[in-house]
Coordinates of C-alpha atoms and ligand atoms in Angstrom, one line a residue:
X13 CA -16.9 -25.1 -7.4
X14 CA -16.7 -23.3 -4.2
X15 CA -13.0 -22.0 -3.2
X16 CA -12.0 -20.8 0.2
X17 CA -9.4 -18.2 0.5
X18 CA -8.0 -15.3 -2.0
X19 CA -4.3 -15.7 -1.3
X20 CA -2.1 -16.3 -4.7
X21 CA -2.9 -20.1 -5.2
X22 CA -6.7 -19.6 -5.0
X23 CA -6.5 -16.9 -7.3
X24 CA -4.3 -19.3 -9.7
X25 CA -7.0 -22.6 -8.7
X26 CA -9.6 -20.0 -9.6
X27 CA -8.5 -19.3 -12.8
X28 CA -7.6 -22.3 -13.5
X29 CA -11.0 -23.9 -13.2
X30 CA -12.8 -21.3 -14.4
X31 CA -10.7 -22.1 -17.9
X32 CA -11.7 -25.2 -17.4
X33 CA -15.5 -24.5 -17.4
X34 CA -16.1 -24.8 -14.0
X35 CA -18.7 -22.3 -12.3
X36 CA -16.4 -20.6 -9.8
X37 CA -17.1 -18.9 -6.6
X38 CA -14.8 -17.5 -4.2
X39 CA -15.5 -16.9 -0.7
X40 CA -12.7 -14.7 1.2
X41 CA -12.5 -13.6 5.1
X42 CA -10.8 -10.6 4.3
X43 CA -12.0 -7.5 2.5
X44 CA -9.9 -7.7 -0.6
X45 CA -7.7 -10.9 -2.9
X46 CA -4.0 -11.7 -2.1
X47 CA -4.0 -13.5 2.0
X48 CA -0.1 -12.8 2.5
X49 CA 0.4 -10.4 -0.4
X50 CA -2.0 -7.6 1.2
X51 CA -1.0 -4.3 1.9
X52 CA -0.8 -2.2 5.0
X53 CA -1.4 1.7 4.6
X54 CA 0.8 3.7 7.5
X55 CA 0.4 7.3 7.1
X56 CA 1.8 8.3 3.6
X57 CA 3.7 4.9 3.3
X58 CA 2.7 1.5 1.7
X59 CA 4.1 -1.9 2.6
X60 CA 3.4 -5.1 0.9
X61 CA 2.3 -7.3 4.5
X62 CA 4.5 -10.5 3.3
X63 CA 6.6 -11.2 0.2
X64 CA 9.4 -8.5 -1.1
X65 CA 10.9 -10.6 -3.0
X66 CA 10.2 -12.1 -6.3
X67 CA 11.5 -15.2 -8.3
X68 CA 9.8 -16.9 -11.5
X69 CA 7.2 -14.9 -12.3
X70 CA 6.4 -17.0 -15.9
X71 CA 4.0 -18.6 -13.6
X72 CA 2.2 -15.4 -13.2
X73 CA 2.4 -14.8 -16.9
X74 CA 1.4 -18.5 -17.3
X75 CA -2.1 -17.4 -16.3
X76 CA -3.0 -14.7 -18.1
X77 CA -1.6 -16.7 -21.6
X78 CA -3.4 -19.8 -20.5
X79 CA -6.5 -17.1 -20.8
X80 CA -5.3 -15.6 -24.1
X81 CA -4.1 -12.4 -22.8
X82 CA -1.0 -10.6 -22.9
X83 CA 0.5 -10.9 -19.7
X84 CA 2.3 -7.4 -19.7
X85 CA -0.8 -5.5 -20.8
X86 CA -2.0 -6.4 -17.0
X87 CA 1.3 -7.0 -14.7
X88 CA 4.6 -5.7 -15.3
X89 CA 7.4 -6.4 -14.0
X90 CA 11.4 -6.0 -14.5
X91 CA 14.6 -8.0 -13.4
X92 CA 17.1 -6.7 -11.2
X93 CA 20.4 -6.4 -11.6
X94 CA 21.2 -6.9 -8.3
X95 CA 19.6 -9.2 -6.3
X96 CA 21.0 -9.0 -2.9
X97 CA 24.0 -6.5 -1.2
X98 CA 24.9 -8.3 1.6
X99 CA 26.8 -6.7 4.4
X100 CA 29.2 -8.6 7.3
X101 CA 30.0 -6.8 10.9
X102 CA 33.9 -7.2 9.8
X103 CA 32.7 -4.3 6.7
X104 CA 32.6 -7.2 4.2
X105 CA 30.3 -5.9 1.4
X106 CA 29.2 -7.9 -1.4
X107 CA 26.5 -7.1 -4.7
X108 CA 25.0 -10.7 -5.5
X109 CA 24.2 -10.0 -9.3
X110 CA 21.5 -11.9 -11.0
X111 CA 24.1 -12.8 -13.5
X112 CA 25.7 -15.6 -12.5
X113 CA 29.3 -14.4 -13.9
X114 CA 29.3 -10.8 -12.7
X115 CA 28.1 -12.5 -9.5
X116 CA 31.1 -15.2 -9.4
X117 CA 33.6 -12.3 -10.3
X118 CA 31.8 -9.7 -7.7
X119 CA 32.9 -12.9 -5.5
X120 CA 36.5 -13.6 -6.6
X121 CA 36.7 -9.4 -6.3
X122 CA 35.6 -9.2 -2.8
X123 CA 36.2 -12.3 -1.2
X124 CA 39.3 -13.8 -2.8
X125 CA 37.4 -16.9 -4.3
X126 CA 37.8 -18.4 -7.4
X127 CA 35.0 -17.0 -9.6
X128 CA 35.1 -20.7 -11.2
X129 CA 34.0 -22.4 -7.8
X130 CA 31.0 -20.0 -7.3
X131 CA 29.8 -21.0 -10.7
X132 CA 30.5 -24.1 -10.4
X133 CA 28.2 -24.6 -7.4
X134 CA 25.5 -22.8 -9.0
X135 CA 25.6 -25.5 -11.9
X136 CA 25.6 -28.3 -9.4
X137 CA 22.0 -26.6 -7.8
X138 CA 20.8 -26.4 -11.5
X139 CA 21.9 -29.9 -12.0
X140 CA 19.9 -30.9 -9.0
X141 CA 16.3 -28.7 -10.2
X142 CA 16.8 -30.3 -13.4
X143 CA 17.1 -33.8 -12.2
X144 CA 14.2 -33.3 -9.4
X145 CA 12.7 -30.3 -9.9
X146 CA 10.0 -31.3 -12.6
X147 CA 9.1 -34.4 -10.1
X148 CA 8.9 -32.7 -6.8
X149 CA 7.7 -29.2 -7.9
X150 CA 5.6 -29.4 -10.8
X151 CA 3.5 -32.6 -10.5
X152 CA 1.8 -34.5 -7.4
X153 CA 4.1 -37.2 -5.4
X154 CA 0.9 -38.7 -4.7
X155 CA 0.2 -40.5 -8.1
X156 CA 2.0 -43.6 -9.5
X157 CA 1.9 -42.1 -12.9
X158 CA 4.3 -38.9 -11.3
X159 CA 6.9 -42.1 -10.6
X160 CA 7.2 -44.2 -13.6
X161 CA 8.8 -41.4 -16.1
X162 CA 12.2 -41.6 -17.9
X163 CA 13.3 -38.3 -15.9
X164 CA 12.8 -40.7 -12.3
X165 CA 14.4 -43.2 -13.8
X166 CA 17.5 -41.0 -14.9
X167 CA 17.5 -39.0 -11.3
X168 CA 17.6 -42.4 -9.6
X169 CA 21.1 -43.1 -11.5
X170 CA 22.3 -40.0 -10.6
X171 CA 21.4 -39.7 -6.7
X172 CA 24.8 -39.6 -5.3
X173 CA 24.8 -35.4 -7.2
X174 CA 21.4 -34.8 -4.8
X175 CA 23.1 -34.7 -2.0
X176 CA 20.8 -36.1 -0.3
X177 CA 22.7 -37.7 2.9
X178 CA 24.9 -33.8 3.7
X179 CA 23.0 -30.9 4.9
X180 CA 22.9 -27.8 3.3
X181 CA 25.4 -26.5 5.1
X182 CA 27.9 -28.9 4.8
X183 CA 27.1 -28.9 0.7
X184 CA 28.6 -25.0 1.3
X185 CA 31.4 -25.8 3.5
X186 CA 32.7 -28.5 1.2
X187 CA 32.2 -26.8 -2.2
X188 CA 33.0 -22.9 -1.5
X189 CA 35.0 -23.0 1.4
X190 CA 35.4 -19.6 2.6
X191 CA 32.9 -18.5 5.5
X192 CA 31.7 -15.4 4.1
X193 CA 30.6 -16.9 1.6
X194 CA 28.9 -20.3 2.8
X195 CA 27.1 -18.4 5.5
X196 CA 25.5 -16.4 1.9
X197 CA 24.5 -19.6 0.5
X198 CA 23.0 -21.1 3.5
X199 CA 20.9 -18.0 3.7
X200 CA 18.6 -19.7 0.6
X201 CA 17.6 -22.6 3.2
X202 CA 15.7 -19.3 4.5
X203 CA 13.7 -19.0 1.6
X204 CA 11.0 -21.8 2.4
X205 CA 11.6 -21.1 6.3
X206 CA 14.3 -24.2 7.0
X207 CA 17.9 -24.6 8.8
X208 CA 21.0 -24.5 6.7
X209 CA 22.3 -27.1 9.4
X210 CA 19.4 -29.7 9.2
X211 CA 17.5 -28.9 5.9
X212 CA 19.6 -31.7 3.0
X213 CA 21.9 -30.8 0.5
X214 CA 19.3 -31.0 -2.2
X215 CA 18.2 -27.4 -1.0
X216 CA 21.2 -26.0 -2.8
X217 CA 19.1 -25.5 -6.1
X218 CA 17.5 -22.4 -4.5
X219 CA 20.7 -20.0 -5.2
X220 CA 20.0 -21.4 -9.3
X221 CA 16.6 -20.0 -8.8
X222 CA 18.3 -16.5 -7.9
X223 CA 21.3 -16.4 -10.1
X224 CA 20.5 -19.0 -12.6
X225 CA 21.1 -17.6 -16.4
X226 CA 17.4 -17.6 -17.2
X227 CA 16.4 -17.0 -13.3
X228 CA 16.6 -13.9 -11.2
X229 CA 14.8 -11.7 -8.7
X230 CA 11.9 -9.8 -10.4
X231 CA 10.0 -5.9 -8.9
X232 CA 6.2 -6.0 -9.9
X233 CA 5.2 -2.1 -11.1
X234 CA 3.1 -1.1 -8.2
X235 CA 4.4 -3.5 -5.2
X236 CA 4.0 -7.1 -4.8
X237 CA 0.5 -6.2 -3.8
X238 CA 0.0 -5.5 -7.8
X239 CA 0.5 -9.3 -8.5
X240 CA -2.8 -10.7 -6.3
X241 CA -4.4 -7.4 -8.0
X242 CA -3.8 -8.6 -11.3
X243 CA -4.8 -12.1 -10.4
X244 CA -8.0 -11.4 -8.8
X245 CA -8.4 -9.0 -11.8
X246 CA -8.1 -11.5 -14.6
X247 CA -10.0 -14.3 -12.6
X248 CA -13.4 -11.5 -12.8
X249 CA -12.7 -11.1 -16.3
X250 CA -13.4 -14.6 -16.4
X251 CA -16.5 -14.8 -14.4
X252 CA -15.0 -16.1 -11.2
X253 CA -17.4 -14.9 -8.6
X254 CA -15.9 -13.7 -5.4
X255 CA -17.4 -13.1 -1.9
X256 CA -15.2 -10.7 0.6
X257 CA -15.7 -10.2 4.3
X258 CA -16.9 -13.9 3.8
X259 CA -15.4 -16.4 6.4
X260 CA -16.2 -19.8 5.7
X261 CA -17.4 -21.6 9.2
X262 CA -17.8 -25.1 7.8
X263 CA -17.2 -27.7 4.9
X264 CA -20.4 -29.2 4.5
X265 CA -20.3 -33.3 4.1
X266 CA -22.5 -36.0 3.2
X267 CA -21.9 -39.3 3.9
X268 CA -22.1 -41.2 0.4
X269 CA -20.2 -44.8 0.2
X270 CA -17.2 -45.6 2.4
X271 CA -16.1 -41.6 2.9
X272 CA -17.4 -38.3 3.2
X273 CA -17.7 -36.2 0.6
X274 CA -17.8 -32.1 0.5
X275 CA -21.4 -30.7 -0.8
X276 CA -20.6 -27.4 0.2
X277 CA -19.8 -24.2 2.7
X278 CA -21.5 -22.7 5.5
X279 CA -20.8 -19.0 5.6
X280 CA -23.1 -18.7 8.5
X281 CA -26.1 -20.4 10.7
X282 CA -28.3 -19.9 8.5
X283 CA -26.2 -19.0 5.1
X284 CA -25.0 -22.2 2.9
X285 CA -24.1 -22.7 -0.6
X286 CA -23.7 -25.5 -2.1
X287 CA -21.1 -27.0 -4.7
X288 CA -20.1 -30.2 -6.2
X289 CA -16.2 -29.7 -5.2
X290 CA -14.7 -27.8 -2.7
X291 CA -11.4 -26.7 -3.1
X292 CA -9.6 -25.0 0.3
X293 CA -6.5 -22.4 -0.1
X294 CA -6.9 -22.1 3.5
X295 CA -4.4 -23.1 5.5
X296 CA -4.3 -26.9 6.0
X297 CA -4.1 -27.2 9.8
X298 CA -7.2 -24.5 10.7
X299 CA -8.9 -26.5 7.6
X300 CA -9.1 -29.5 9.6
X301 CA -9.4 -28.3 13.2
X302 CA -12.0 -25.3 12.2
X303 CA -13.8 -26.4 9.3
X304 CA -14.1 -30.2 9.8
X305 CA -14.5 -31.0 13.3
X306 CA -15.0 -34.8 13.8
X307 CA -13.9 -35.6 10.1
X308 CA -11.3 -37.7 10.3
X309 CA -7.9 -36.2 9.7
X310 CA -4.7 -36.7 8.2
X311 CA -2.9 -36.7 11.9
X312 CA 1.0 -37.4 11.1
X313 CA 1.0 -34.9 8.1
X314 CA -0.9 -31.7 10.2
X315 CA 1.6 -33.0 13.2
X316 CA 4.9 -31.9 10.7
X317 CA 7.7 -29.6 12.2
X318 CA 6.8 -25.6 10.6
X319 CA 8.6 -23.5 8.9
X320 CA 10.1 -21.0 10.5
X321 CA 8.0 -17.7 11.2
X322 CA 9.0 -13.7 11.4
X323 CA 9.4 -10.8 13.2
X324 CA 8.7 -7.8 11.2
X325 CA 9.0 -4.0 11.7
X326 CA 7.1 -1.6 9.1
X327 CA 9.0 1.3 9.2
X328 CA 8.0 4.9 7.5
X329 CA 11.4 6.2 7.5
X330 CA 11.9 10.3 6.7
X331 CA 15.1 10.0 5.1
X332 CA 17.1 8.0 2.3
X333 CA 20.2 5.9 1.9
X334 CA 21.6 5.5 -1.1
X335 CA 23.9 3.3 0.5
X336 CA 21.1 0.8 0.0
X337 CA 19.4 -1.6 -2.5
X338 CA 15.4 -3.2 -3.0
X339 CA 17.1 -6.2 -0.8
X340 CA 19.7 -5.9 1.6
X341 CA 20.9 -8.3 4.5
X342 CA 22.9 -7.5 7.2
X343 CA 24.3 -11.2 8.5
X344 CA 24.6 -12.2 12.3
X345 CA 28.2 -12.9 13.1
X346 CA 27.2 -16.3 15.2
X347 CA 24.9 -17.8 12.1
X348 CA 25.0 -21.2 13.7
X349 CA 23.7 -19.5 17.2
X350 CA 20.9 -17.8 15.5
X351 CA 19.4 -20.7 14.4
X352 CA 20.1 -22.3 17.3
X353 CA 17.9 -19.9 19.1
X354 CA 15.2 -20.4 16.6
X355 CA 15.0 -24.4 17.2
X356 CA 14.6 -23.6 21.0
X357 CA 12.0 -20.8 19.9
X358 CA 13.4 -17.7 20.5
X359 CA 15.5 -15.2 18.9
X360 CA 19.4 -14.9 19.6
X361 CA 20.8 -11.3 20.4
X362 CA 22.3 -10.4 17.0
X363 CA 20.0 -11.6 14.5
X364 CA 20.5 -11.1 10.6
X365 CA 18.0 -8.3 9.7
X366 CA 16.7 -8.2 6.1
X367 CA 15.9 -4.5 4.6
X368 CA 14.0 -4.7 1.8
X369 CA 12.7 -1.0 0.4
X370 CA 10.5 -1.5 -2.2
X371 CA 9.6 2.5 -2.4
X372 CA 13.2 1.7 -4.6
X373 CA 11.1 0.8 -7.3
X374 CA 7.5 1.8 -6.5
X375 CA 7.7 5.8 -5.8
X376 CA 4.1 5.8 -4.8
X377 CA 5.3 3.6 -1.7
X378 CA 6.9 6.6 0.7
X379 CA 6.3 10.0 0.2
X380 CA 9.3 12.3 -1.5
X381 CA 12.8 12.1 0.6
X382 CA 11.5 9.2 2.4
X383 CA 11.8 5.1 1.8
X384 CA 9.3 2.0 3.5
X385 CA 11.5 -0.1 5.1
X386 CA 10.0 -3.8 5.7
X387 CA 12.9 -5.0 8.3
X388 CA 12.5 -8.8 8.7
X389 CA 14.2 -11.2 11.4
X390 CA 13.8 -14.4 10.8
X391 CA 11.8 -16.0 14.3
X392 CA 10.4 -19.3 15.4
X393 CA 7.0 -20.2 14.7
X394 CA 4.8 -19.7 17.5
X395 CA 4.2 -21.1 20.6
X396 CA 2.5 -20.0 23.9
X397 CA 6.0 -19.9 26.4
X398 CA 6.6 -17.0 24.1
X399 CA 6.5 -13.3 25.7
X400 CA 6.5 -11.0 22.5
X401 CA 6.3 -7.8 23.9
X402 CA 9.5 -8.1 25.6
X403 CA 11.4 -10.0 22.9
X404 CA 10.4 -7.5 21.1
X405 CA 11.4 -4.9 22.8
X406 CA 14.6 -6.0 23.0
X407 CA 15.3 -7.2 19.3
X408 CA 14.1 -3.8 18.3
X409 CA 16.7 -2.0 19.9
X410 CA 19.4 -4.2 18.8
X411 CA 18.3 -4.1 15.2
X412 CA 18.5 -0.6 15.0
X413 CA 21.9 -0.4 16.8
X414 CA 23.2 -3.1 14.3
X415 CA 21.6 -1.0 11.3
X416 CA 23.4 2.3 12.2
X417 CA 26.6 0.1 13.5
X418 CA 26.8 -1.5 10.2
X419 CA 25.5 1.9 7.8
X420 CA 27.1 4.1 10.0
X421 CA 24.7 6.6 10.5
X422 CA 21.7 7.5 12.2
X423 CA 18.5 6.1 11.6
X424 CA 16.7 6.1 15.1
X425 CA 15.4 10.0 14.7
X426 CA 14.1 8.9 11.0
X427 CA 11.6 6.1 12.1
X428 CA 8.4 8.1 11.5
X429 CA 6.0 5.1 11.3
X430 CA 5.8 1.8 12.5
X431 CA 4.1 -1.2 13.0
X432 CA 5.2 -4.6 13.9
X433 CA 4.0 -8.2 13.5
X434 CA 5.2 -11.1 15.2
X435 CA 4.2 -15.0 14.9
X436 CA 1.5 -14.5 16.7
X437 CA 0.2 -11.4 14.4
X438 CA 1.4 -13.1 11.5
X439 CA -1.1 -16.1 12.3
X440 CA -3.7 -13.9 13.2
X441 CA -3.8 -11.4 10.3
X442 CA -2.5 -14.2 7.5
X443 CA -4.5 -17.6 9.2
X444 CA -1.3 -19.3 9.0
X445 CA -0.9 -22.1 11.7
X446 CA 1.5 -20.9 14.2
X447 CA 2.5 -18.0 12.0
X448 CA 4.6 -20.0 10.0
X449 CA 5.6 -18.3 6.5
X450 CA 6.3 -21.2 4.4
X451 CA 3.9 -23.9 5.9
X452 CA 6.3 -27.4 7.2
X453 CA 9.4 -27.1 7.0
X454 CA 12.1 -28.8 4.9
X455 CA 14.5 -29.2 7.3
X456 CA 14.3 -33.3 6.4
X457 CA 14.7 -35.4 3.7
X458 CA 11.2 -36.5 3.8
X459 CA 9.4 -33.2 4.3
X460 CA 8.5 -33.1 0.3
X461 CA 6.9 -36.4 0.6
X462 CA 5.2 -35.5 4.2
X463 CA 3.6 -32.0 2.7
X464 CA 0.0 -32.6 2.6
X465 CA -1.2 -34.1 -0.9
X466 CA -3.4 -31.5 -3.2
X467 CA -6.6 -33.7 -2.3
X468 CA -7.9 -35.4 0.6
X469 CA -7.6 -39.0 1.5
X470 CA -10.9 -38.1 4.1
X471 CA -13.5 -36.3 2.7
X472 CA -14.2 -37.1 -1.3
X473 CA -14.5 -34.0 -3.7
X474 CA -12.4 -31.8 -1.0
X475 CA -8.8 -30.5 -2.4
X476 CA -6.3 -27.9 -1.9
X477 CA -4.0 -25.5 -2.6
X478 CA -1.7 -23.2 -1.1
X479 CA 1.7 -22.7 1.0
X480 CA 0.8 -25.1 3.6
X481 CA 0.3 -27.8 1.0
X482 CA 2.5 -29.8 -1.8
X483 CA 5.0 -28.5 -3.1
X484 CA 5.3 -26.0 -0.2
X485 CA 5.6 -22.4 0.4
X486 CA 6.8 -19.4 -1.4
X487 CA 4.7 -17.6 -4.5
X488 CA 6.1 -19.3 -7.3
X489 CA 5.4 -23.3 -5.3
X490 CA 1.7 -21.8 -4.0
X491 CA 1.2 -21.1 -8.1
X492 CA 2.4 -24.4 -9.1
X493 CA 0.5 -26.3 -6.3
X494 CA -2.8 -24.7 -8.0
X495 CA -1.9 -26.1 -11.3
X496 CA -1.2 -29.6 -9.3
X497 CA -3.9 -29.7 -7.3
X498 CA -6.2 -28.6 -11.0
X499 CA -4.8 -31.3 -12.4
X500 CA -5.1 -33.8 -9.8
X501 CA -9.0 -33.4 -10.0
X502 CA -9.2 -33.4 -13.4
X503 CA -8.0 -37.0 -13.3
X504 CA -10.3 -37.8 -10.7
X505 CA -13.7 -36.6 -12.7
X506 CA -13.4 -35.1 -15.3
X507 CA -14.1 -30.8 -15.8
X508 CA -16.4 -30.2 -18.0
X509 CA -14.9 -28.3 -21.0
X510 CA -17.6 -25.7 -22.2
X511 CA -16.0 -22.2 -22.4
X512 CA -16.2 -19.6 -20.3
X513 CA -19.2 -17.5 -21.0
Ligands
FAD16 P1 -2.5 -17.1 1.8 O1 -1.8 -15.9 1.3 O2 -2.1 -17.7 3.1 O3 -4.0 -16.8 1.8 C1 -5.0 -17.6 2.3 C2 -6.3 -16.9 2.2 O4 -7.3 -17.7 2.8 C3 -6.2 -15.6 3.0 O5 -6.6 -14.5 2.2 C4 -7.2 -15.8 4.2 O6 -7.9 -14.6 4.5 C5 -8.2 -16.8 3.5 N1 -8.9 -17.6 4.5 C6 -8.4 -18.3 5.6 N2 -9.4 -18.9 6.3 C7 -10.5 -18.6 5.7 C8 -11.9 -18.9 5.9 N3 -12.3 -19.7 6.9 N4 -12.8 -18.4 5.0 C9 -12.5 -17.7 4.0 N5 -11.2 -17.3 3.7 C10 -10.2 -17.8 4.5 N6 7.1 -15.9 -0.6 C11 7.9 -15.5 -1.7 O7 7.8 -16.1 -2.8 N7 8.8 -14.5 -1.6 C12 9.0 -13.8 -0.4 O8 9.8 -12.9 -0.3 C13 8.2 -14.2 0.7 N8 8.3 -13.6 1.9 C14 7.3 -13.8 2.9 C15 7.3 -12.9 4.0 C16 6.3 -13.0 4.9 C17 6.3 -12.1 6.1 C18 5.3 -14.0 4.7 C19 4.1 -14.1 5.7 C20 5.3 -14.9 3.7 C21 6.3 -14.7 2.7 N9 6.4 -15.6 1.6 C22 7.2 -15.3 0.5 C23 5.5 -16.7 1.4 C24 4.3 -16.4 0.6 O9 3.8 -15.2 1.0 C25 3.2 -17.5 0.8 O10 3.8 -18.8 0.5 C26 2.0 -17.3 -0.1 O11 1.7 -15.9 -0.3 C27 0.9 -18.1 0.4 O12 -0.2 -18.0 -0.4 P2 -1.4 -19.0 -0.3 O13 -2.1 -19.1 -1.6 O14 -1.0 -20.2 0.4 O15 -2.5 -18.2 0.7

């Protein structure tokens, strides 16, 4: 089996097979496992290069039990307390605790809501993972056998709780009322890169995976790069074999029957290796367009609205603020503007900038007296009308004068590193199609079914897995779309079940 790409769901497909029986190779572009979870080294401080925050990590542990070994003897983690502290321009500041009633009465505290109404909208978002979320998250959309279950059956009677026909947005407005507060919720529509004012109701089950009772956001010891560390760790310990610095050029194909099917990789001219199933955790677009020229492709799917994108700035800063948490968000006061801005492709003048300083929690990360700040705007994906440099420019000035606005205190003078990444970084250092963090968006009611299936309907023996694919972006849905996409060949022909050696 021949794998291309590192990033979390080839780890997982890795493993995966490899418990399966399957010889396993992995063939990687960059020089070490983890795509979007890498690190970036500046001076003495250590950023993870994408994710900061993490939610369900039982599919991490998931692996290591699957290979009979004790999950916290390789990758630790702990729960925090707080999840979020959000801060408003008007000096609104609220602690979202991960426990859903020290949250609700943090909420009746500081904004004057009924604690009840908070918790009872978190209920109604776990009401809608339980009735969907085992359909539409854990198993492919693409096989009649997914669609003719009891638990279909009983969502179908209950479709008028989905909220399927109200965006997320006005879910919010009509269950919690008071605009601090729906402007926090519609923030989760952010956390697979859609709009709280186009992406459906159903969406509202993202706050259950943050302050559900069992749920909760989670720091890895050592960073978020620790979790692709373990991975690729426990897939050698299994025998996967992996190839760095090892850019695939081309999924080999033989014509046999009606379709095509995948023999193998081309590393380069003269470099092949051949395989009986390819699986790709590239993303799916550049699989296509770079990898399969000619082959037919699937042209309506790769054609689907992305998610949105970022702008990033790494900074080293020589100082600390208690005032702060691991994740912190400073809102825009115009929330319906700023996505506005980001459908036309631009950024508005007062975005909502997202601190996360995982040095918090990880003191090798910034050196004594000092914190990493990873300072995140949410931006369109990328397109060429785009001037970076200047909107960049300008953001970056306003996002500091917002910081020390809102903290009130300096900060300039304390940026002693830095490094930036926009779209057009982001696509080039992560291969994501436009830069886009969470593959298509879901800012329609048919963007679960449109997400490309975890095999192709082109090219026999070809699947894949990943962000760009079913179910969608985000660690915890790139985990489960390896375990999908395993699955789904399984079916097809059978793995052979010798152990690993
Ligand atoms: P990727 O990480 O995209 O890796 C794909 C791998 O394929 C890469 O290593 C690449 O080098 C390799 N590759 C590509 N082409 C080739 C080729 N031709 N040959 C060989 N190898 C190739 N998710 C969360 O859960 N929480 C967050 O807080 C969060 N924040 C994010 C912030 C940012 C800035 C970004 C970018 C993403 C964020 N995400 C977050 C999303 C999450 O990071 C991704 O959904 C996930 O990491 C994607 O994993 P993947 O398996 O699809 O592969």
């Amino acid at each position: 089996m021949g794998i291309i790409g590192a990033g979390i769901a080839g780890l997982a497909a890795a493993i995966r097979l490899r418990l399966e029986g399957a010889h396993v190779e992995v063939f990687e572009a960059g020089d070490t496992a983890g795509g979007k979870l890498g690190e970036l080294v500046l001076g003495e401080y250590r950023f993870g290069i994408g994710p900061s925050l993490l939610t369900m990590p039982h599919y991490i542990d998931e692996l290591f039990e699957l290979a009979g070994e004790v999950p916290s003897e390789h990758f630790r983690y702990r729960r925090l307390e707080t999840v979020c502290r959000y801060a408003w321009e008007d000096g609104t500041r609220l602690d979202a605790h991960a426990d859903p009633q020290a949250f609700a009465e943090e909420v009746e505290r500081v904004l004057g809501v009924p604690a009840q109404r908070v918790l009872a909208t978190l209920s109604h978002g776990r009401e809608k993972y339980d009735l969907t979320g085992r359909t539409f998250l854990e198993k492919s959309l693409h096989t009649p056998k997914t669609w003719l279950t009891p638990e279909v059956g009983h969502a179908l009677t209950r479709l008028h709780r989905l909220d399927l026909t109200r965006t997320l947005h006005e879910v919010h407005e009509r269950d919690l009322k008071e605009p601090h507060l729906v402007q926090l919720f519609d923030r989760f529509a952010t956390y697979n890169g859609s709009n709280p004012y186009r992406a459906p109701g159903l969406l509202s089950m993202i706050a259950h995976f943050e302050h559900g009772a069992e749920a909760g956001a989670f720091v890895p010891e050592g960073g978020m790069p620790a979790i692709a560390r373990a991975l690729h760790g426990l897939a050698e310990r299994l025998g996967v074999i992996f190839h760095f610095k090892a850019p695939v050029a081309e999924i080999l194909t033989r014509k046999e029957g009606r379709r095509p099917r995948a023999v193998g990789l081309r590393l380069t001219d003269d470099q092949t290796v051949m395989f009986d199933r390819v699986v790709s955790n590239m993303d799916v677009f550049f699989t296509h367009q770079r990898l399969l020229p000619g082959a037919p492709a699937p042209k309506r799917v790769l054609a689907r609205e992305k998610s949105t994108s970022a702008l990033i700035f790494y900074w080293g800063v020589d100082d600390s603020f208690p005032e702060l948490d691991v994740h912190n968000i400073f809102f825009s006061e115009d929330y319906p503007e700023e996505f506005k801005a980001l459908e036309a492709g631009t950024l508005c003048d007062d975005p909502t900038v997202y601190v996360s300083i995982s040095s918090r929690y990880d003191k090798r990360a910034a050196p004594a007296g000092g914190e990493n700040w990873f300072v995140m705007i949410n931006a369109p994906f990328a397109t060429p009308e785009q001037d970076w440099p200047t909107l960049i420019e300008r953001i970056r000035e306003r996002v500091i004068r917002k910081l020390e606005r809102m903290l009130d205190r300096p900060l300039r003078k304390a940026i002693v590193e830095e490094c930036v990444f926009d779209p057009t970084t982001i696509e080039a250092r992560t291969l994501s199609h436009l830069g886009a963090l969470y593959g298509t968006s879901s800012n329609d009611r048919m963007a679960a079914f449109m997400r490309h299936p975890n095999d192709s309907r082109h090219v026999d023996g070809l699947y894949f897995c990943g962000g760009s694919v079913h179910p969608g972006g985000g660690l915890p849905l790139c985990l489960l779309s390896a375990k999908i996409m395993t699955e789904v060949m399984a079916r097809q022909a059978p793995l052979s079940r010798r152990a690993p050696d």
